[in-house]
Amino acid sequence: MDTNGVRLFVLAAEMLNISSAGRRLGLAPSVASARLSKLEVQLGADLFHRSTRKVSLSIEGEEFLPFAREIIAQEDAAFAALGRGNSSVSGTLRFAASSTFVQRFIAPILPEFLERYPGVNVELKLSDTQVSLIEGGFDLALRNYAVEDSSLIGRKLADDKRVLCASPSYLDKYGIPEKPQDLVAHQLLAFINSKPRKLISASDQTTYQFPPSNSRTRVTCDDGASMRIAAKAGVGICMSSIWNIQTEILEGSLVRVLPEYYIDDQSAIWLVYPKSNVLTSKVRVFIDYLIEKIGKPPVWEQ
């Protein structure tokens, strides 16, 4: 199989424009079209639906795309190992991450990354709901728990300390809980399908849980930013990562609830990628950049 044709296919699939993808690789439109047609003959499948107005991936093209990306990654890594790789980092990095975390900490630092690596494009899939890296064809993802999937490799970015919080207006109206049992009488916010977390006394290590089993959760959602906004508006008490609410804690629009207790779930922020994938240069430099900019300790604890 002609890997140059595979590389052209990947770029054309990302741009949905065969002529533009060809020009990016220094090919005339007619040459690019002929090279893709040759690849389709080799595979015995049409990879694109073509019309005079637009190009779109066929079902076969969508199924082949993650394998094509892997072929190119393997080739680049092999050449790099032999000292024959391109000196510049290039390609499209497909990154799946929490929309809340990206808005606060990654989107603001993207300009410097793109300036450092002008050959790299970043495609963001933003959701606080977990996505499959392999099925989605992602190069890298951000997760807030240790890697348990044997098909993935992880690198820890930072600890993910979580606390209970609420707005001063809510606490003025409904009172301040003095012990975990008091939470039963309060309005609570929680993530959809989240498991109860251990709530432990720092003084005597007595263990409770949040939310309590007999409590009333008034609002559930799957977006951390919406959870923070709702808590600020006075909806109720929620559990949140420090990185998500540190600004609001400092300005006083949110305050800690039961600060003498801590959430013990050993959460951390991990950067993970498929074990089957070679750690390509574009992924490596992005991981290094995030570690450099987020820092140790992370920026929200400085």
PDB file of C-alpha atoms in Angstrom, residues 114-239:
ATOM      1  CA  LEU A 114       0.450  27.156  17.732  1.00  0.00           C
ATOM      2  CA  GLU A 115       3.164  29.792  17.393  1.00  0.00           C
ATOM      3  CA  ARG A 116       5.817  27.333  18.584  1.00  0.00           C
ATOM      4  CA  TYR A 117       4.614  24.633  16.225  1.00  0.00           C
ATOM      5  CA  PRO A 118       3.178  26.292  13.099  1.00  0.00           C
ATOM      6  CA  GLY A 119       2.878  22.930  11.344  1.00  0.00           C
ATOM      7  CA  VAL A 120       0.466  21.538  13.931  1.00  0.00           C
ATOM      8  CA  ASN A 121      -3.309  21.959  13.837  1.00  0.00           C
ATOM      9  CA  VAL A 122      -5.437  21.120  16.889  1.00  0.00           C
ATOM     10  CA  GLU A 123      -8.881  19.533  16.644  1.00  0.00           C
ATOM     11  CA  LEU A 124     -10.743  19.697  19.965  1.00  0.00           C
ATOM     12  CA  LYS A 125     -13.565  17.379  20.969  1.00  0.00           C
ATOM     13  CA  LEU A 126     -14.981  19.038  24.074  1.00  0.00           C
ATOM     14  CA  SER A 127     -17.287  17.186  26.436  1.00  0.00           C
ATOM     15  CA  ASP A 128     -17.364  16.405  30.143  1.00  0.00           C
ATOM     16  CA  THR A 129     -18.718  12.998  29.099  1.00  0.00           C
ATOM     17  CA  GLN A 130     -16.126  10.320  28.386  1.00  0.00           C
ATOM     18  CA  VAL A 131     -15.482   9.406  24.743  1.00  0.00           C
ATOM     19  CA  SER A 132     -13.725   6.384  23.261  1.00  0.00           C
ATOM     20  CA  LEU A 133     -10.259   7.297  22.016  1.00  0.00           C
ATOM     21  CA  ILE A 134      -9.836   4.336  19.712  1.00  0.00           C
ATOM     22  CA  GLU A 135     -13.303   4.371  18.149  1.00  0.00           C
ATOM     23  CA  GLY A 136     -13.179   8.158  17.827  1.00  0.00           C
ATOM     24  CA  GLY A 137      -9.703   8.161  16.298  1.00  0.00           C
ATOM     25  CA  PHE A 138      -8.282  10.559  18.917  1.00  0.00           C
ATOM     26  CA  ASP A 139      -4.557  11.018  19.454  1.00  0.00           C
ATOM     27  CA  LEU A 140      -4.879  12.144  23.060  1.00  0.00           C
ATOM     28  CA  ALA A 141      -7.490  12.691  25.759  1.00  0.00           C
ATOM     29  CA  LEU A 142      -7.744  14.295  29.173  1.00  0.00           C
ATOM     30  CA  ARG A 143      -9.320  12.182  31.922  1.00  0.00           C
ATOM     31  CA  ASN A 144      -9.870  12.837  35.620  1.00  0.00           C
ATOM     32  CA  TYR A 145      -9.112   9.357  36.897  1.00  0.00           C
ATOM     33  CA  ALA A 146      -6.297   6.825  36.689  1.00  0.00           C
ATOM     34  CA  VAL A 147      -6.094   4.708  33.560  1.00  0.00           C
ATOM     35  CA  GLU A 148      -7.867   1.387  34.056  1.00  0.00           C
ATOM     36  CA  ASP A 149      -8.323   0.468  30.385  1.00  0.00           C
ATOM     37  CA  SER A 150      -5.503  -1.871  29.330  1.00  0.00           C
ATOM     38  CA  SER A 151      -5.605  -0.405  25.807  1.00  0.00           C
ATOM     39  CA  LEU A 152      -4.565   3.052  27.063  1.00  0.00           C
ATOM     40  CA  ILE A 153      -1.391   4.634  28.414  1.00  0.00           C
ATOM     41  CA  GLY A 154      -1.557   7.589  30.808  1.00  0.00           C
ATOM     42  CA  ARG A 155       0.660  10.364  32.094  1.00  0.00           C
ATOM     43  CA  LYS A 156      -0.410  12.274  35.181  1.00  0.00           C
ATOM     44  CA  LEU A 157      -0.819  16.003  34.638  1.00  0.00           C
ATOM     45  CA  ALA A 158      -1.934  17.137  38.120  1.00  0.00           C
ATOM     46  CA  ASP A 159      -3.812  16.121  41.244  1.00  0.00           C
ATOM     47  CA  ASP A 160      -7.560  16.766  41.176  1.00  0.00           C
ATOM     48  CA  LYS A 161      -8.583  17.809  44.687  1.00  0.00           C
ATOM     49  CA  ARG A 162     -12.339  18.135  45.175  1.00  0.00           C
ATOM     50  CA  VAL A 163     -14.353  20.031  47.758  1.00  0.00           C
ATOM     51  CA  LEU A 164     -17.946  20.878  48.643  1.00  0.00           C
ATOM     52  CA  CYS A 165     -19.068  24.426  47.954  1.00  0.00           C
ATOM     53  CA  ALA A 166     -22.097  26.696  47.703  1.00  0.00           C
ATOM     54  CA  SER A 167     -22.880  30.377  47.221  1.00  0.00           C
ATOM     55  CA  PRO A 168     -23.111  32.726  50.224  1.00  0.00           C
ATOM     56  CA  SER A 169     -26.684  33.576  49.192  1.00  0.00           C
ATOM     57  CA  TYR A 170     -27.728  29.927  49.338  1.00  0.00           C
ATOM     58  CA  LEU A 171     -26.109  29.420  52.754  1.00  0.00           C
ATOM     59  CA  ASP A 172     -27.725  32.621  54.070  1.00  0.00           C
ATOM     60  CA  LYS A 173     -31.123  31.292  53.006  1.00  0.00           C
ATOM     61  CA  TYR A 174     -30.838  27.610  53.986  1.00  0.00           C
ATOM     62  CA  GLY A 175     -28.152  27.625  56.672  1.00  0.00           C
ATOM     63  CA  ILE A 176     -24.600  26.321  56.875  1.00  0.00           C
ATOM     64  CA  PRO A 177     -24.174  22.540  57.336  1.00  0.00           C
ATOM     65  CA  GLU A 178     -22.098  21.776  60.410  1.00  0.00           C
ATOM     66  CA  LYS A 179     -21.772  18.021  59.863  1.00  0.00           C
ATOM     67  CA  PRO A 180     -22.285  15.656  56.910  1.00  0.00           C
ATOM     68  CA  GLN A 181     -25.636  14.473  58.250  1.00  0.00           C
ATOM     69  CA  ASP A 182     -26.954  18.028  57.774  1.00  0.00           C
ATOM     70  CA  LEU A 183     -26.621  17.661  53.985  1.00  0.00           C
ATOM     71  CA  VAL A 184     -29.829  15.611  53.925  1.00  0.00           C
ATOM     72  CA  ALA A 185     -31.817  18.801  54.557  1.00  0.00           C
ATOM     73  CA  HIS A 186     -30.137  20.711  51.722  1.00  0.00           C
ATOM     74  CA  GLN A 187     -30.523  21.065  47.969  1.00  0.00           C
ATOM     75  CA  LEU A 188     -27.705  19.242  46.196  1.00  0.00           C
ATOM     76  CA  LEU A 189     -26.195  19.322  42.713  1.00  0.00           C
ATOM     77  CA  ALA A 190     -24.428  16.287  41.236  1.00  0.00           C
ATOM     78  CA  PHE A 191     -23.046  14.899  38.005  1.00  0.00           C
ATOM     79  CA  ILE A 192     -25.267  12.518  36.071  1.00  0.00           C
ATOM     80  CA  ASN A 193     -24.431   8.849  36.752  1.00  0.00           C
ATOM     81  CA  SER A 194     -21.653   9.785  39.180  1.00  0.00           C
ATOM     82  CA  LYS A 195     -20.866   7.408  42.022  1.00  0.00           C
ATOM     83  CA  PRO A 196     -21.036   8.635  45.649  1.00  0.00           C
ATOM     84  CA  ARG A 197     -17.648   9.843  46.906  1.00  0.00           C
ATOM     85  CA  LYS A 198     -16.078   9.271  50.297  1.00  0.00           C
ATOM     86  CA  LEU A 199     -16.322  12.303  52.597  1.00  0.00           C
ATOM     87  CA  ILE A 200     -13.787  11.901  55.423  1.00  0.00           C
ATOM     88  CA  SER A 201     -13.247  13.843  58.640  1.00  0.00           C
ATOM     89  CA  ALA A 202      -9.719  15.241  58.774  1.00  0.00           C
ATOM     90  CA  SER A 203      -9.729  15.024  62.587  1.00  0.00           C
ATOM     91  CA  ASP A 204     -10.884  11.464  63.296  1.00  0.00           C
ATOM     92  CA  GLN A 205     -11.080   9.864  59.798  1.00  0.00           C
ATOM     93  CA  THR A 206     -14.786   9.106  60.166  1.00  0.00           C
ATOM     94  CA  THR A 207     -16.174   8.309  56.707  1.00  0.00           C
ATOM     95  CA  TYR A 208     -19.434   9.549  55.173  1.00  0.00           C
ATOM     96  CA  GLN A 209     -20.487   9.871  51.557  1.00  0.00           C
ATOM     97  CA  PHE A 210     -21.535  12.597  49.159  1.00  0.00           C
ATOM     98  CA  PRO A 211     -24.286  12.757  48.194  1.00  0.00           C
ATOM     99  CA  PRO A 212     -25.792  11.018  51.242  1.00  0.00           C
ATOM    100  CA  SER A 213     -27.940   8.017  50.303  1.00  0.00           C
ATOM    101  CA  ASN A 214     -31.115   9.616  51.707  1.00  0.00           C
ATOM    102  CA  SER A 215     -30.486  13.123  50.359  1.00  0.00           C
ATOM    103  CA  ARG A 216     -32.365  14.986  47.640  1.00  0.00           C
ATOM    104  CA  THR A 217     -30.404  15.871  44.508  1.00  0.00           C
ATOM    105  CA  ARG A 218     -32.298  18.755  42.922  1.00  0.00           C
ATOM    106  CA  VAL A 219     -30.115  19.189  39.819  1.00  0.00           C
ATOM    107  CA  THR A 220     -27.960  16.746  37.850  1.00  0.00           C
ATOM    108  CA  CYS A 221     -25.900  17.647  34.806  1.00  0.00           C
ATOM    109  CA  ASP A 222     -22.894  16.499  32.795  1.00  0.00           C
ATOM    110  CA  ASP A 223     -21.041  19.805  32.464  1.00  0.00           C
ATOM    111  CA  GLY A 224     -18.721  21.230  35.117  1.00  0.00           C
ATOM    112  CA  ALA A 225     -19.084  24.840  33.997  1.00  0.00           C
ATOM    113  CA  SER A 226     -22.874  24.631  34.255  1.00  0.00           C
ATOM    114  CA  MET A 227     -22.520  23.064  37.710  1.00  0.00           C
ATOM    115  CA  ARG A 228     -20.332  25.979  38.831  1.00  0.00           C
ATOM    116  CA  ILE A 229     -22.707  28.587  37.409  1.00  0.00           C
ATOM    117  CA  ALA A 230     -25.724  26.943  39.038  1.00  0.00           C
ATOM    118  CA  ALA A 231     -23.966  26.804  42.404  1.00  0.00           C
ATOM    119  CA  LYS A 232     -23.024  30.487  42.117  1.00  0.00           C
ATOM    120  CA  ALA A 233     -26.663  31.301  41.354  1.00  0.00           C
ATOM    121  CA  GLY A 234     -27.738  29.702  44.637  1.00  0.00           C
ATOM    122  CA  VAL A 235     -29.191  26.385  43.456  1.00  0.00           C
ATOM    123  CA  GLY A 236     -27.502  24.362  46.185  1.00  0.00           C
ATOM    124  CA  ILE A 237     -24.386  22.554  47.411  1.00  0.00           C
ATOM    125  CA  CYS A 238     -22.153  20.722  44.964  1.00  0.00           C
ATOM    126  CA  MET A 239     -18.881  18.853  44.844  1.00  0.00           C
TER     127      MET A 239
END
